[in-house]
Coordinates of C-alpha atoms and ligand atoms in Angstrom, one line a residue:
M10 CA 26.9 -91.9 34.2
A11 CA 30.5 -92.0 35.3
V12 CA 33.6 -91.5 33.3
V13 CA 36.3 -94.2 33.9
V14 CA 39.8 -94.9 32.6
L15 CA 40.5 -98.4 31.5
Q16 CA 43.9 -98.9 33.0
D17 CA 45.0 -101.7 30.8
K18 CA 44.5 -99.5 27.7
C19 CA 45.9 -96.2 29.1
K20 CA 49.4 -95.4 27.6
G21 CA 49.9 -92.3 29.8
C22 CA 50.1 -89.9 26.8
K23 CA 48.3 -87.1 28.8
L24 CA 46.2 -86.0 25.8
C25 CA 43.1 -86.2 28.0
L26 CA 44.7 -83.8 30.5
K27 CA 44.8 -81.1 27.8
A28 CA 41.3 -81.9 26.6
C29 CA 39.6 -81.8 30.0
P30 CA 38.1 -78.3 30.6
F31 CA 37.7 -78.9 34.3
E32 CA 41.2 -80.1 35.4
A33 CA 39.5 -83.4 36.4
I34 CA 42.3 -85.7 35.4
D35 CA 45.5 -86.4 37.3
M36 CA 48.4 -88.6 36.3
V37 CA 49.2 -91.2 38.9
D38 CA 52.0 -93.7 38.2
K39 CA 51.9 -92.6 34.5
L40 CA 48.2 -93.5 34.3
A41 CA 45.2 -91.1 34.0
V42 CA 43.0 -91.0 37.0
I43 CA 39.7 -89.1 37.0
N44 CA 39.2 -86.9 40.1
E45 CA 36.1 -85.4 41.8
K46 CA 36.0 -82.3 39.5
C47 CA 34.7 -84.5 36.7
T48 CA 31.3 -83.4 35.3
A49 CA 31.1 -86.4 32.9
C50 CA 31.2 -84.0 29.9
G51 CA 33.0 -86.6 27.8
A52 CA 35.7 -84.3 26.3
C53 CA 38.5 -86.7 27.4
I54 CA 36.7 -89.7 25.7
E55 CA 37.0 -87.9 22.3
A56 CA 40.6 -87.0 23.0
C57 CA 42.0 -90.4 23.9
P58 CA 43.5 -92.1 20.8
F59 CA 43.5 -95.5 22.6
N60 CA 39.9 -95.7 23.6
A61 CA 41.0 -95.9 27.2
I62 CA 38.2 -93.7 28.6
I63 CA 34.6 -94.7 28.6
K64 CA 31.3 -93.6 30.1
E65 CA 29.9 -96.3 32.4
E66 CA 26.2 -96.6 32.8
N67 CA 25.1 -95.9 36.3
D68 CA 24.4 -99.3 37.9
A69 CA 21.7 -97.9 40.1
P70 CA 18.5 -100.0 39.8
K71 CA 16.3 -98.8 37.0
K72 CA 13.0 -97.0 38.0
D73 CA 9.8 -98.8 37.5
L74 CA 8.2 -96.3 35.1
S75 CA 4.7 -97.8 35.4
A76 CA 4.6 -96.7 39.1
Y77 CA 4.4 -93.1 38.0
K78 CA 0.9 -91.7 37.6
N79 CA -0.9 -88.4 37.2
V80 CA -0.1 -84.9 35.9
W81 CA 1.2 -82.4 38.5
V82 CA 1.2 -78.7 38.3
F83 CA 3.4 -76.7 40.7
A84 CA 0.9 -74.1 41.9
E85 CA 3.3 -71.2 42.6
Q86 CA 1.8 -68.7 45.0
R87 CA 3.2 -65.4 46.3
E88 CA 1.7 -63.8 49.4
G89 CA -1.2 -66.2 49.2
K90 CA -2.0 -65.4 45.6
I91 CA -1.8 -68.0 42.8
M92 CA 0.4 -66.8 40.0
P93 CA -1.4 -66.4 36.6
V94 CA 0.8 -69.0 34.9
V95 CA -0.6 -71.7 37.2
I96 CA -4.1 -71.1 35.7
E97 CA -2.5 -71.6 32.2
L98 CA -0.7 -74.8 33.4
L99 CA -4.0 -76.2 34.8
G100 CA -5.7 -75.5 31.5
E101 CA -2.9 -77.4 29.6
G102 CA -2.5 -80.0 32.3
R103 CA -6.2 -80.8 32.1
K104 CA -5.9 -81.6 28.4
L105 CA -2.8 -83.8 29.0
A106 CA -4.4 -85.7 31.9
D107 CA -7.6 -86.3 29.9
E108 CA -5.6 -87.7 27.0
I109 CA -3.6 -90.0 29.2
G110 CA -6.7 -90.9 31.3
T111 CA -5.2 -89.8 34.6
D112 CA -5.9 -87.2 37.3
L113 CA -4.7 -83.6 37.2
C114 CA -3.1 -82.6 40.5
A115 CA -1.7 -79.4 41.9
I116 CA 1.0 -79.2 44.5
V117 CA 1.1 -75.9 46.5
L118 CA 3.6 -75.0 49.2
G119 CA 3.4 -72.2 51.8
N120 CA 2.0 -71.5 55.2
N121 CA -1.7 -71.0 56.1
I122 CA -2.7 -71.4 52.4
E123 CA -5.4 -74.0 52.7
D124 CA -7.9 -71.6 51.0
L125 CA -6.0 -71.9 47.8
S126 CA -7.1 -75.5 47.4
K127 CA -10.6 -74.5 46.5
E128 CA -9.4 -72.2 43.8
L129 CA -7.1 -74.8 42.3
I130 CA -9.9 -77.3 42.2
A131 CA -12.2 -74.7 40.5
Y132 CA -9.6 -74.3 37.8
G133 CA -9.5 -78.0 37.1
A134 CA -7.3 -79.9 39.7
D135 CA -8.8 -83.3 40.7
K136 CA -6.4 -83.4 43.7
V137 CA -4.5 -80.8 45.6
Y138 CA -1.3 -81.7 47.5
L139 CA -1.0 -79.1 50.3
A140 CA 2.4 -78.6 51.9
Q141 CA 2.2 -76.2 54.8
H142 CA 5.0 -75.3 57.2
E143 CA 6.3 -72.1 58.8
L144 CA 9.6 -72.6 56.9
L145 CA 7.7 -72.5 53.7
E146 CA 6.1 -69.1 54.5
K147 CA 8.5 -67.5 52.0
F148 CA 10.1 -69.2 49.0
T149 CA 13.6 -70.6 49.5
T150 CA 15.3 -72.8 47.0
D151 CA 16.4 -75.3 49.6
G152 CA 13.0 -75.6 51.4
Y153 CA 10.9 -75.9 48.2
T154 CA 13.3 -78.3 46.5
K155 CA 13.3 -80.6 49.5
V156 CA 9.6 -80.7 49.9
I157 CA 8.8 -81.2 46.2
T158 CA 11.6 -83.8 45.8
D159 CA 10.3 -85.8 48.8
A160 CA 6.7 -85.6 47.4
I161 CA 7.8 -86.7 43.9
N162 CA 9.8 -89.6 45.4
E163 CA 6.9 -90.7 47.5
I164 CA 3.8 -90.1 45.3
K165 CA 5.5 -90.6 41.9
P166 CA 3.8 -88.3 39.4
E167 CA 4.2 -89.1 35.7
I168 CA 4.4 -85.5 34.5
V169 CA 5.4 -82.3 36.4
L170 CA 4.7 -78.9 35.0
L171 CA 6.1 -75.6 36.4
G172 CA 5.8 -72.0 35.2
A173 CA 9.0 -70.5 33.8
T174 CA 8.9 -67.7 36.3
H175 CA 12.0 -66.7 38.3
I176 CA 11.0 -69.2 41.0
G177 CA 10.1 -72.0 38.5
R178 CA 13.4 -71.6 36.7
D179 CA 15.3 -71.8 39.9
L180 CA 13.4 -74.7 41.3
A181 CA 12.8 -77.0 38.3
P182 CA 16.4 -78.0 37.4
R183 CA 17.2 -78.6 41.1
V184 CA 14.2 -80.9 41.6
A185 CA 14.9 -82.7 38.2
A186 CA 18.5 -83.4 39.2
R187 CA 17.5 -84.6 42.7
V188 CA 14.9 -87.0 41.3
D189 CA 17.3 -88.1 38.5
T190 CA 15.2 -87.1 35.5
G191 CA 15.4 -84.7 32.6
L192 CA 13.8 -81.2 32.2
T193 CA 12.7 -79.4 29.1
A194 CA 12.8 -75.7 29.9
D195 CA 10.6 -72.9 28.3
C196 CA 8.2 -75.2 26.4
T197 CA 5.8 -73.5 24.0
K198 CA 3.8 -76.6 23.1
L199 CA 3.0 -79.9 25.0
E200 CA 1.3 -82.8 23.4
I201 CA 0.8 -86.5 24.2
D202 CA 2.2 -89.0 21.7
P203 CA -0.9 -91.1 20.8
E204 CA 1.2 -94.3 20.5
D205 CA 3.1 -94.5 23.8
K206 CA 1.3 -91.7 25.8
K207 CA 4.7 -89.9 26.5
I208 CA 4.7 -86.2 26.6
M209 CA 6.2 -84.4 23.6
Q210 CA 7.7 -81.1 24.7
T211 CA 8.4 -78.5 22.1
R212 CA 10.6 -75.4 22.6
P213 CA 12.6 -73.0 20.4
A214 CA 16.2 -74.1 19.9
F215 CA 19.3 -72.6 18.2
G216 CA 18.4 -69.0 18.9
G217 CA 14.7 -69.6 17.9
N218 CA 15.5 -70.7 14.4
I219 CA 14.1 -74.2 14.9
M220 CA 11.5 -75.8 17.1
A221 CA 12.8 -78.9 18.9
T222 CA 10.5 -81.6 20.2
I223 CA 12.0 -83.4 23.2
V224 CA 10.9 -86.6 24.9
C225 CA 12.0 -88.2 28.2
P226 CA 11.8 -91.9 27.5
N227 CA 13.7 -93.5 30.3
H228 CA 13.2 -91.4 33.4
R229 CA 10.3 -90.2 35.5
P230 CA 8.7 -87.8 36.1
Q231 CA 8.7 -86.0 32.7
M232 CA 9.3 -82.4 33.7
S233 CA 8.7 -79.2 31.8
T234 CA 8.7 -75.5 32.5
V235 CA 6.3 -73.4 30.4
R236 CA 6.6 -69.7 29.8
P237 CA 3.8 -67.5 31.2
G238 CA 1.4 -66.3 28.5
V239 CA 1.9 -69.2 26.1
M240 CA -1.0 -71.6 27.1
D241 CA -4.7 -70.8 27.3
K242 CA -6.0 -70.2 30.8
A243 CA -8.3 -72.8 32.4
H244 CA -11.9 -71.7 33.0
R245 CA -13.0 -71.4 36.6
D246 CA -15.9 -73.6 37.7
D247 CA -16.6 -73.1 41.4
S248 CA -19.0 -76.1 41.4
R249 CA -16.1 -78.5 40.8
T250 CA -15.1 -80.8 43.7
G251 CA -11.8 -82.5 44.4
E252 CA -9.6 -84.1 47.0
V253 CA -7.2 -82.1 49.3
I254 CA -4.3 -84.2 50.6
E255 CA -2.1 -82.7 53.3
I256 CA 1.6 -83.5 52.8
D257 CA 3.5 -84.4 55.9
V258 CA 6.3 -81.8 55.5
K259 CA 9.7 -82.9 56.9
L260 CA 11.7 -79.7 57.0
S261 CA 14.0 -78.3 59.6
K262 CA 16.3 -75.2 59.8
E263 CA 19.3 -77.5 59.1
D264 CA 17.8 -78.2 55.6
M265 CA 17.9 -74.5 54.7
R266 CA 21.2 -72.8 53.8
T267 CA 19.5 -69.4 53.3
E268 CA 17.1 -67.3 55.3
V269 CA 14.8 -64.7 53.7
V270 CA 15.2 -61.7 56.0
E271 CA 13.2 -59.2 54.0
I272 CA 11.6 -58.9 50.6
V273 CA 12.2 -55.4 49.1
K274 CA 10.0 -54.8 46.1
T275 CA 11.6 -52.9 43.2
K276 CA 10.4 -49.3 43.0
K277 CA 10.7 -49.0 39.2
E278 CA 7.4 -49.1 37.3
M279 CA 6.7 -52.7 36.3
V280 CA 4.5 -53.4 33.4
S281 CA 2.3 -56.5 33.3
L282 CA 2.5 -57.5 29.6
T283 CA 0.9 -60.9 30.2
D284 CA -2.4 -59.6 31.5
A285 CA -2.8 -56.7 29.0
D286 CA -5.5 -56.8 26.4
V287 CA -3.8 -54.2 24.2
I288 CA 0.0 -53.8 23.7
V289 CA 1.5 -51.0 21.7
S290 CA 5.1 -52.0 21.1
G291 CA 8.0 -50.0 19.7
G292 CA 11.1 -51.0 17.9
R293 CA 14.3 -49.4 16.6
G294 CA 12.2 -47.6 14.1
L295 CA 11.3 -45.2 16.9
G296 CA 14.7 -43.7 16.4
K297 CA 15.0 -42.3 19.9
P298 CA 13.9 -43.2 23.4
E299 CA 11.3 -40.3 23.5
G300 CA 9.4 -42.2 20.8
F301 CA 8.0 -44.4 23.6
E302 CA 6.1 -41.4 25.0
L303 CA 4.1 -41.2 21.8
L304 CA 3.3 -45.0 22.1
K305 CA 2.3 -44.5 25.7
Q306 CA -0.3 -42.0 24.7
L307 CA -1.7 -44.4 22.1
A308 CA -1.6 -47.3 24.7
D309 CA -3.4 -45.1 27.3
K310 CA -6.2 -44.3 24.8
L311 CA -6.7 -48.0 24.2
G312 CA -6.4 -49.0 27.8
G313 CA -3.2 -50.9 27.0
V314 CA 0.5 -51.0 27.9
V315 CA 3.7 -50.4 26.1
G316 CA 5.9 -53.2 24.8
A317 CA 9.3 -53.1 23.2
S318 CA 11.7 -55.0 20.9
R319 CA 15.0 -56.2 22.3
A320 CA 16.9 -53.7 20.1
T321 CA 15.3 -50.8 22.1
V322 CA 15.9 -52.5 25.4
D323 CA 19.6 -53.2 24.5
A324 CA 19.9 -49.5 23.4
G325 CA 18.8 -48.5 27.0
W326 CA 15.6 -46.7 25.7
I327 CA 13.2 -48.7 27.9
D328 CA 13.4 -51.2 30.7
H329 CA 13.7 -55.0 30.0
S330 CA 10.3 -55.6 31.7
H331 CA 8.7 -54.2 28.5
Q332 CA 10.6 -56.6 26.2
V333 CA 8.4 -58.9 24.1
G334 CA 10.0 -62.0 22.6
Q335 CA 12.1 -65.1 23.1
T336 CA 14.2 -63.5 25.8
G337 CA 11.5 -61.2 27.0
T338 CA 7.8 -61.9 27.8
T339 CA 5.5 -64.0 25.7
V340 CA 2.3 -62.2 25.2
K341 CA -1.2 -63.0 23.8
P342 CA -3.2 -59.8 23.9
K343 CA -6.4 -59.1 22.0
I344 CA -4.6 -56.4 20.0
Y345 CA -0.8 -56.1 19.4
I346 CA 0.4 -53.0 17.6
A347 CA 4.0 -53.2 16.4
C348 CA 5.5 -49.8 15.6
G349 CA 8.8 -49.7 13.8
I350 CA 9.5 -53.4 14.5
S351 CA 11.0 -55.4 11.7
G352 CA 9.6 -58.8 12.9
A353 CA 12.7 -60.8 13.7
I354 CA 11.9 -64.5 14.5
Q355 CA 12.9 -63.9 18.2
H356 CA 10.3 -61.1 18.4
L357 CA 7.6 -63.0 16.6
A358 CA 8.2 -66.0 19.0
G359 CA 6.8 -63.8 21.8
M360 CA 3.8 -62.2 20.1
Q361 CA 2.5 -64.1 17.1
S362 CA -0.3 -65.8 19.0
S363 CA -1.9 -62.3 19.7
D364 CA -5.6 -62.2 18.5
I365 CA -5.1 -59.2 16.2
I366 CA -1.7 -57.9 15.0
I367 CA -1.4 -54.5 13.5
A368 CA 2.0 -53.5 12.1
I369 CA 3.2 -50.0 11.2
N370 CA 6.5 -50.0 9.3
K371 CA 7.9 -47.8 6.6
N372 CA 9.4 -50.8 4.8
A373 CA 6.6 -52.7 2.9
N374 CA 8.9 -55.8 2.9
A375 CA 9.4 -56.0 6.6
P376 CA 8.8 -59.6 7.9
I377 CA 6.3 -58.3 10.5
F378 CA 3.8 -57.9 7.7
E379 CA 3.8 -61.7 7.2
V380 CA 2.2 -62.2 10.6
A381 CA 0.1 -59.0 10.7
D382 CA -3.7 -59.0 10.3
F383 CA -3.5 -55.3 9.4
G384 CA -0.5 -53.6 7.9
I385 CA 0.1 -49.9 7.6
V386 CA 3.1 -48.9 5.4
G387 CA 4.3 -45.5 6.6
D388 CA 6.3 -43.5 9.0
L389 CA 5.1 -44.3 12.5
Y390 CA 5.4 -40.6 13.5
D391 CA 2.7 -39.9 10.9
V392 CA 0.6 -43.0 11.4
V393 CA 0.4 -43.1 15.3
P394 CA -0.8 -39.4 15.7
A395 CA -3.3 -40.1 12.9
L396 CA -4.6 -43.1 14.7
M397 CA -5.0 -41.1 17.9
D398 CA -6.9 -38.4 16.0
A399 CA -9.2 -41.1 14.6
L400 CA -9.8 -42.5 18.1
D401 CA -10.6 -39.0 19.4
R402 CA -13.0 -38.4 16.6
A403 CA -14.7 -41.8 17.2
E404 CA -15.2 -40.9 20.9
D405 CA -16.8 -37.5 20.1
Ligands
FAD199 P1 15.2 -53.6 13.6 O1 15.3 -55.0 13.1 O2 16.3 -52.6 13.3 O3 13.8 -53.0 12.8 C1 13.5 -51.6 12.8 C2 12.3 -51.5 11.9 O4 11.8 -50.2 12.0 C3 12.7 -51.8 10.4 O5 11.8 -52.7 9.9 C4 12.4 -50.4 9.7 O6 11.9 -50.5 8.4 C5 11.4 -49.8 10.7 N1 11.4 -48.3 10.7 C6 12.5 -47.5 10.8 N2 12.0 -46.2 10.9 C7 10.7 -46.2 10.9 C8 9.7 -45.2 11.0 N3 10.0 -43.9 11.2 N4 8.4 -45.6 11.0 C9 8.0 -46.9 10.8 N5 9.0 -47.9 10.7 C10 10.3 -47.6 10.8 N6 14.3 -59.4 19.8 C11 13.1 -59.1 20.4 O7 12.4 -58.2 20.1 N7 12.7 -59.8 21.5 C12 13.5 -60.9 22.0 O8 13.1 -61.5 23.0 C13 14.7 -61.2 21.3 N8 15.4 -62.3 21.8 C14 16.5 -62.6 21.0 C15 17.3 -63.7 21.4 C16 18.4 -64.1 20.7 C17 19.1 -65.4 21.1 C18 18.8 -63.3 19.6 C19 20.0 -63.7 18.8 C20 18.1 -62.2 19.2 C21 17.0 -61.8 20.0 N9 16.2 -60.7 19.6 C22 15.1 -60.4 20.2 C23 16.7 -59.7 18.6 C24 16.1 -59.8 17.3 O9 16.9 -60.8 16.5 C25 16.1 -58.5 16.5 O10 17.5 -58.0 16.5 C26 15.3 -57.4 17.2 O11 14.0 -57.9 17.4 C27 15.2 -56.2 16.2 O12 14.5 -55.2 16.8 P2 13.7 -54.1 15.9 O13 12.7 -54.8 15.1 O14 13.2 -53.1 16.9 O15 14.8 -53.4 15.1
SF4_200 FE1 45.7 -92.5 29.1 FE2 44.0 -92.0 27.0 FE3 44.5 -90.1 28.8 FE4 46.4 -90.8 27.1 S1 44.5 -89.9 26.6 S2 46.7 -90.5 29.3 S3 46.0 -93.0 27.0 S4 43.5 -92.1 29.2

């Protein structure tokens, strides 16, 4: 949509100049003229008292939405290994495809990665689109965007799902803009509307205080990113068969504005919260960073890892990679033990699907107890050592 000034209505009052946050309006012969900095934000339309500025519908021909078929999952791989979120997307994609009555397809990019097709089919893909090229050896935004955009324009999937990983978050908005469609980021629930078979994409909005369900009625494909750890994983069945389709990759060095010279892995200890069966999480109730050492001892005894609330991460007590919640990691372990965590909605958003939640808090009215399967009211510095003693006794 473009913003245009109706010259016969413009009085040259310049109110729109003040209203525009992007300096996108010039005065030429006492008339407002929109320049190339315009982002179509519409602020000037509100400001003009003479209704002299309007948004004009793009007159590009409308897409034939019926030409778009099948559910696609972007099968992100790193160093030849499928990312765990892909298995979750294939599980969810299978349900969506079955409800619409279409195929579930995976699109995987890289170099010398044909072996991954079998794995993707075993996890539920009916078709695998395989894009191999030496310039796709390592992820680059330009390379991946071009290949996926070309594939979408040619093959026309109805739904495209990506993991909300660093790569997925980088890629999805670019691809969506190039193929002229919408994107719902960080979805926590995907459903098919039984009436019109469109996908209903639910995600937290307004700081997690409401859940918004978003549809994409007029554009295709319907695109969503989904946070790792939210959806159930697909089951592997190595007896499944499927079709592998090689994509004719049209990519040259001129398409790439960046070159990956070297990948240097961070040396800090990274915690894999999404894969853990047991998470022992600490909140501000720990009172001091050293409190996490006690939680680590309990986590080690249970074969688990340490999680954290944002309050402790913001306080610099522990690294962000441990943070559970809306702006941290979404987790679904078998056992989640929340120690000294109040249970703010943003924290609950990341852990309330855990199988068993145990809360330790000295305030009996803390909201965490509303989602807890087992609640212990008490000082964590008494309760956690007592739990460890009990575990030691049980081992003897
Ligand atoms: P507090 O709320 O201060 O709770 C501390 C608890 O410890 C209290 O309930 C207290 O009774 C208890 N306690 C104190 N001493 C002891 C003791 N000795 N023994 C036992 N219990 C004790 N938060 C997240 O966690 N993850 C997120 O991803 C996240 N994202 C956010 C995104 C947005 C946009 C916003 C606005 C906020 C976000 N937050 C997030 C912050 C969230 O709102 C809360 O501020 C935060 O979760 C509170 O952390 P806490 O429970 O550790 O601290
Ligand atoms: Fe013209 Fe309206 Fe801008 Fe005033 S606010 S200069 S009338 S377009």
